[in-house]
Amino acid sequence: MENDGKDIIFEDFHGPIVDKYLKSNQSVTSSGFCKAWPSGCVLPVGYVEEAERIRRLGVREDDVWVVTYPKCGTTWTQEMTWLLVNNLDYDAAKATSIVRRSPFMEFGSLTKGSKSDVPDTVSIVENLKPPRVIKSHLPLQLLPYQLWTVKPKIIYVAREAKDVAVSYYHHHRLVTAYTGTIQDFVEAFVEGSVMYGSLWDHILEFWKIRDEPYILFNTYEEMKKDLPGVVQRTAKFLNRSLDSRQLEELCEHLSFESMKKNPSTNLEEQLSRESRPKIEGKVEPFMRKGQVGNWKAELTMEDAEKIDKWTEEKLKGSDYVLQ
C-alpha cells in the first residue's frame, strides 16, 4: 500500500524490553524512542522534527532509491547501483566514500541529541547532483510522498531474519556500543522494539508492490547465490547494458573481499574514529562475514526457534517466499 498522505502520529514508546534495549545502547540519544504511525516504526525522538520534511522531500524522475531494513545488503546494493548509474566509473567510486556518493537520507534525524556535529542529511540529498542514488531504511509509509507520484526507480533488498538479527546485533555493538547480550537483542528484535521496528512489517509492505514497474525486489540470498544474475537484472531495471567483460569486472569489484578492502565502501575506519564508550569483548568489523546462514554459529537453538516462530506468524496469509 502506498504512502496515502495520512499525518504521522507519534507515540511515546516505553516498556521493559524497549527500555532495556535503549539503556544498552550507550551512544544512542538519551531522549528515547518513539513509534511513528502508520507503520509502527521505532525511531529516536529526534526524527519527529524531521519527519514531515522528509516526507515532503522533492523526488526526481532520474533518482534511484535503495531502500532496505538495516543489515540486508544495503552498502552492497548502493555500490552496485551507483556504478551502474554512473557508467562504471570505478575511479570516482574509489575516490569518494559511499556515504557521500549515496547519502543516507534520514541519518541526521537519527543522531540528533547524541552529538553536536550532526549532518543535515536531508539538505545533502536535496543538493546532490543528479542522477541521485539515495539510501533509506525508512518503511514505505514514512518515505517521501513524491516517490509514489513521480515513481523513480526503487531497489528494495530483503534478507532472512536470523541472519539479519545476528548482523544487526554486531552492528549495534560497533556503532552504538550495545552492552546487552545477543539473547537480549533477539528478544527486542522479535518484539519490533529495535531501531526501525519489525523486519517483516518493513519487508512485506514492499513485497506487496514488487510487481510495480518502478520497483525491483532483490534478496541478499540471491546476491550471494548468483551475483552476476542479480547484477544483470538490476542493470536491465536501470536501463543499462553490460557486456561479459563489464559484468565480470563489476562482480569482482562487488565481491565481499574487494568491498572489505575498499575504504570507500568499508566504513570501518570512519566508525572506529567515532567517539563512543568502551565496550567489553570483541567488536566485530563493519563488514563482518558476508555469509548466508552464519546465524548457526551465533544463535542458540532457542533463539533461532523464537525467530522462526515469529517469522511464521508474520508471514501467515502472505505469499512471501523464504529464500
Short mmCIF file of C-alpha atoms in Angstrom, two decimals, residues 70-313:
data_model
loop_
_atom_site.label_atom_id
_atom_site.label_comp_id
_atom_site.label_asym_id
_atom_site.label_seq_id
_atom_site.Cartn_x
_atom_site.Cartn_y
_atom_site.Cartn_z
CA PRO A 70 19.24 -2.44 8.18
CA LYS A 71 21.80 -5.17 7.50
CA CYS A 72 20.11 -6.59 4.43
CA GLY A 73 22.82 -5.80 1.88
CA THR A 74 22.41 -2.03 1.73
CA THR A 75 26.01 -0.96 1.09
CA TRP A 76 26.47 -3.79 -1.40
CA THR A 77 23.41 -2.66 -3.34
CA GLN A 78 24.37 1.02 -3.15
CA GLU A 79 27.77 0.31 -4.68
CA MET A 80 26.29 -1.83 -7.46
CA THR A 81 23.61 0.76 -8.19
CA TRP A 82 25.91 3.79 -8.13
CA LEU A 83 28.33 2.17 -10.56
CA LEU A 84 25.55 1.12 -12.94
CA VAL A 85 24.07 4.62 -12.87
CA ASN A 86 27.48 6.27 -13.30
CA ASN A 87 28.80 4.28 -16.25
CA LEU A 88 31.07 2.03 -14.19
CA ASP A 89 33.29 4.90 -13.08
CA TYR A 90 35.47 2.88 -10.69
CA ASP A 91 37.99 5.70 -10.21
CA ALA A 92 35.30 8.06 -8.92
CA ALA A 93 33.79 5.30 -6.80
CA LYS A 94 37.09 4.52 -5.13
CA ALA A 95 37.97 8.18 -4.63
CA THR A 96 34.79 9.12 -2.78
CA SER A 97 33.12 7.38 0.16
CA ILE A 98 29.80 5.68 -0.49
CA VAL A 99 28.22 7.85 2.23
CA ARG A 100 28.93 10.91 0.09
CA ARG A 101 28.06 9.37 -3.26
CA SER A 102 24.86 7.75 -1.96
CA PRO A 103 23.76 9.60 1.19
CA PHE A 104 21.71 8.06 3.99
CA MET A 105 18.69 10.35 3.84
CA GLU A 106 17.37 10.22 7.43
CA PHE A 107 20.70 9.75 9.22
CA GLY A 108 20.71 13.27 10.65
CA SER A 109 17.35 12.72 12.31
CA LEU A 110 18.59 9.53 13.98
CA THR A 111 21.57 11.16 15.65
CA LYS A 112 20.07 14.43 16.88
CA GLY A 113 20.87 14.90 20.54
CA SER A 114 23.62 12.29 20.55
CA LYS A 115 26.38 14.59 19.27
CA SER A 116 26.87 18.19 18.30
CA ASP A 117 28.08 17.82 14.70
CA VAL A 118 25.01 16.11 13.27
CA PRO A 119 24.94 16.43 9.46
CA ASP A 120 21.83 17.78 7.76
CA THR A 121 21.43 14.72 5.56
CA VAL A 122 18.13 15.89 4.07
CA SER A 123 19.87 19.00 2.70
CA ILE A 124 22.74 16.83 1.48
CA VAL A 125 20.24 14.74 -0.51
CA GLU A 126 18.50 17.86 -1.81
CA ASN A 127 21.79 19.31 -3.07
CA LEU A 128 23.17 16.11 -4.56
CA LYS A 129 23.88 16.35 -8.26
CA PRO A 130 21.72 14.11 -10.47
CA PRO A 131 21.36 11.28 -11.00
CA ARG A 132 20.99 10.75 -7.25
CA VAL A 133 21.39 7.34 -5.61
CA ILE A 134 19.72 7.69 -2.21
CA LYS A 135 19.74 5.29 0.72
CA SER A 136 16.97 4.91 3.30
CA HIS A 137 15.93 2.39 5.92
CA LEU A 138 12.54 4.03 6.46
CA PRO A 139 9.43 1.91 5.94
CA LEU A 140 7.25 2.55 2.92
CA GLN A 141 4.73 4.70 4.83
CA LEU A 142 7.34 7.22 6.05
CA LEU A 143 9.19 7.77 2.77
CA PRO A 144 8.66 10.93 0.66
CA TYR A 145 5.18 11.36 -0.80
CA GLN A 146 6.50 12.00 -4.29
CA LEU A 147 8.02 8.53 -4.59
CA TRP A 148 4.50 7.29 -5.36
CA THR A 149 3.65 10.00 -7.92
CA VAL A 150 6.99 10.67 -9.63
CA LYS A 151 7.81 6.93 -9.47
CA PRO A 152 11.60 6.91 -9.80
CA LYS A 153 13.44 3.60 -9.68
CA ILE A 154 13.33 1.96 -6.24
CA ILE A 155 15.51 -1.05 -5.42
CA TYR A 156 14.43 -2.95 -2.32
CA VAL A 157 16.53 -5.67 -0.69
CA ALA A 158 15.31 -8.27 1.82
CA ARG A 159 17.21 -10.84 3.90
CA GLU A 160 16.50 -13.90 6.06
CA ALA A 161 15.51 -12.88 9.59
CA LYS A 162 18.01 -14.89 11.67
CA ASP A 163 20.98 -13.58 9.70
CA VAL A 164 19.61 -10.03 9.99
CA ALA A 165 19.25 -10.39 13.76
CA VAL A 166 22.86 -11.54 14.20
CA SER A 167 24.30 -8.93 11.83
CA TYR A 168 22.21 -6.15 13.40
CA TYR A 169 23.35 -7.19 16.88
CA HIS A 170 27.00 -6.89 15.90
CA HIS A 171 26.29 -3.61 14.12
CA HIS A 172 24.82 -2.26 17.36
CA ARG A 173 27.93 -3.28 19.28
CA LEU A 174 30.12 -1.47 16.75
CA VAL A 175 28.04 1.67 16.24
CA THR A 176 26.16 2.25 19.50
CA ALA A 177 28.36 0.30 21.93
CA TYR A 178 25.46 -2.02 22.69
CA THR A 179 26.10 -3.80 26.01
CA GLY A 180 23.26 -6.31 26.01
CA THR A 181 23.61 -9.98 25.16
CA ILE A 182 22.62 -11.42 21.81
CA GLN A 183 19.69 -13.06 23.63
CA ASP A 184 18.58 -9.60 24.84
CA PHE A 185 18.84 -8.30 21.30
CA VAL A 186 16.84 -11.17 19.79
CA GLU A 187 14.09 -10.54 22.34
CA ALA A 188 13.88 -6.88 21.30
CA PHE A 189 14.20 -7.78 17.61
CA VAL A 190 11.20 -10.13 17.51
CA GLU A 191 9.15 -7.65 19.56
CA GLY A 192 9.87 -4.93 16.98
CA SER A 193 11.50 -2.82 19.70
CA VAL A 194 14.82 -2.19 17.94
CA MET A 195 15.59 0.80 15.74
CA TYR A 196 13.37 0.66 12.62
CA GLY A 197 10.96 -1.75 14.28
CA SER A 198 9.78 -5.00 12.72
CA LEU A 199 11.82 -6.52 9.90
CA TRP A 200 8.83 -8.37 8.48
CA ASP A 201 6.49 -5.37 8.57
CA HIS A 202 9.15 -3.49 6.60
CA ILE A 203 9.68 -6.23 4.02
CA LEU A 204 6.05 -7.16 3.44
CA GLU A 205 4.92 -3.63 2.54
CA PHE A 206 7.41 -3.62 -0.34
CA TRP A 207 6.66 -7.23 -1.24
CA LYS A 208 3.05 -6.17 -1.89
CA ILE A 209 4.14 -3.68 -4.56
CA ARG A 210 7.02 -5.69 -6.03
CA ASP A 211 5.30 -6.01 -9.43
CA GLU A 212 5.12 -2.26 -9.99
CA PRO A 213 7.40 -1.41 -12.94
CA TYR A 214 9.43 1.09 -10.89
CA ILE A 215 10.15 -1.42 -8.08
CA LEU A 216 12.91 -4.04 -8.13
CA PHE A 217 12.79 -6.54 -5.26
CA ASN A 218 16.10 -8.32 -4.65
CA THR A 219 17.25 -10.50 -1.78
CA TYR A 220 20.61 -10.85 -0.07
CA GLU A 221 20.47 -14.60 -0.59
CA GLU A 222 20.03 -14.19 -4.36
CA MET A 223 23.02 -11.85 -4.45
CA LYS A 224 25.17 -14.42 -2.66
CA LYS A 225 23.97 -17.31 -4.81
CA ASP A 226 24.07 -15.62 -8.21
CA LEU A 227 25.62 -12.17 -8.13
CA PRO A 228 26.04 -11.96 -11.94
CA GLY A 229 22.35 -12.75 -12.38
CA VAL A 230 21.27 -10.07 -9.88
CA VAL A 231 23.66 -7.52 -11.40
CA GLN A 232 22.26 -8.19 -14.88
CA ARG A 233 18.67 -7.95 -13.61
CA THR A 234 19.45 -4.70 -11.83
CA ALA A 235 21.22 -3.29 -14.89
CA LYS A 236 18.18 -4.08 -17.05
CA PHE A 237 15.91 -2.44 -14.47
CA LEU A 238 18.09 0.70 -14.66
CA ASN A 239 18.12 0.61 -18.48
CA ARG A 240 21.83 -0.19 -18.60
CA SER A 241 23.56 -2.94 -20.53
CA LEU A 242 26.72 -4.84 -19.66
CA ASP A 243 28.89 -6.96 -21.88
CA SER A 244 30.52 -10.09 -20.44
CA ARG A 245 33.78 -8.31 -19.58
CA GLN A 246 31.99 -5.45 -17.80
CA LEU A 247 29.85 -7.91 -15.87
CA GLU A 248 32.87 -9.90 -14.73
CA GLU A 249 34.72 -6.73 -13.68
CA LEU A 250 31.76 -5.37 -11.76
CA CYS A 251 31.14 -8.65 -9.94
CA GLU A 252 34.81 -8.76 -8.94
CA HIS A 253 34.53 -5.21 -7.60
CA LEU A 254 31.40 -6.22 -5.68
CA SER A 255 32.89 -9.35 -4.13
CA PHE A 256 32.96 -9.39 -0.34
CA GLU A 257 36.76 -9.47 -0.30
CA SER A 258 37.01 -6.49 -2.65
CA MET A 259 34.34 -4.47 -0.81
CA LYS A 260 36.04 -5.15 2.53
CA LYS A 261 39.42 -3.94 1.23
CA ASN A 262 37.88 -0.83 -0.37
CA PRO A 263 37.93 2.16 2.04
CA SER A 264 35.17 3.89 0.08
CA THR A 265 32.73 1.08 0.87
CA ASN A 266 34.10 -0.33 4.12
CA LEU A 267 33.21 2.26 6.76
CA GLU A 268 35.39 0.61 9.40
CA GLU A 269 37.89 3.44 9.69
CA GLN A 270 35.19 6.09 9.89
CA LEU A 271 33.24 4.17 12.53
CA SER A 272 36.35 3.47 14.59
CA ARG A 273 37.01 7.21 14.77
CA GLU A 274 33.57 7.88 16.21
CA SER A 275 33.59 8.93 19.84
CA ARG A 276 31.82 6.20 21.75
CA PRO A 277 32.15 4.47 25.13
CA LYS A 278 34.35 1.43 25.52
CA ILE A 279 32.70 -1.95 25.30
CA GLU A 280 33.82 -5.29 26.71
CA GLY A 281 34.65 -8.20 24.46
CA LYS A 282 35.45 -8.40 20.77
CA VAL A 283 33.72 -5.90 18.50
CA GLU A 284 33.20 -7.26 15.00
CA PRO A 285 34.11 -5.09 11.98
CA PHE A 286 31.60 -3.22 9.79
CA MET A 287 31.98 -5.85 7.06
CA ARG A 288 31.92 -8.96 9.19
CA LYS A 289 31.24 -12.27 7.38
CA GLY A 290 29.12 -11.62 4.31
CA GLN A 291 27.65 -15.10 4.53
CA VAL A 292 24.27 -16.80 4.36
CA GLY A 293 23.44 -18.95 7.38
CA ASN A 294 26.11 -17.57 9.71
CA TRP A 295 23.41 -17.34 12.39
CA LYS A 296 24.04 -21.05 13.09
CA ALA A 297 27.36 -20.15 14.73
CA GLU A 298 25.86 -17.41 16.89
CA LEU A 299 22.29 -18.20 17.94
CA THR A 300 21.12 -20.75 20.45
CA MET A 301 18.52 -23.20 19.20
CA GLU A 302 16.00 -21.46 21.46
CA ASP A 303 16.68 -18.05 19.91
CA ALA A 304 16.61 -19.47 16.38
CA GLU A 305 13.25 -21.11 17.07
CA LYS A 306 11.95 -17.88 18.56
CA ILE A 307 12.78 -16.01 15.34
CA ASP A 308 11.36 -18.80 13.16
CA LYS A 309 8.09 -18.84 15.10
CA TRP A 310 7.82 -15.06 14.82
CA THR A 311 8.56 -15.28 11.09
CA GLU A 312 5.87 -17.92 10.60
CA GLU A 313 3.32 -15.74 12.39
#
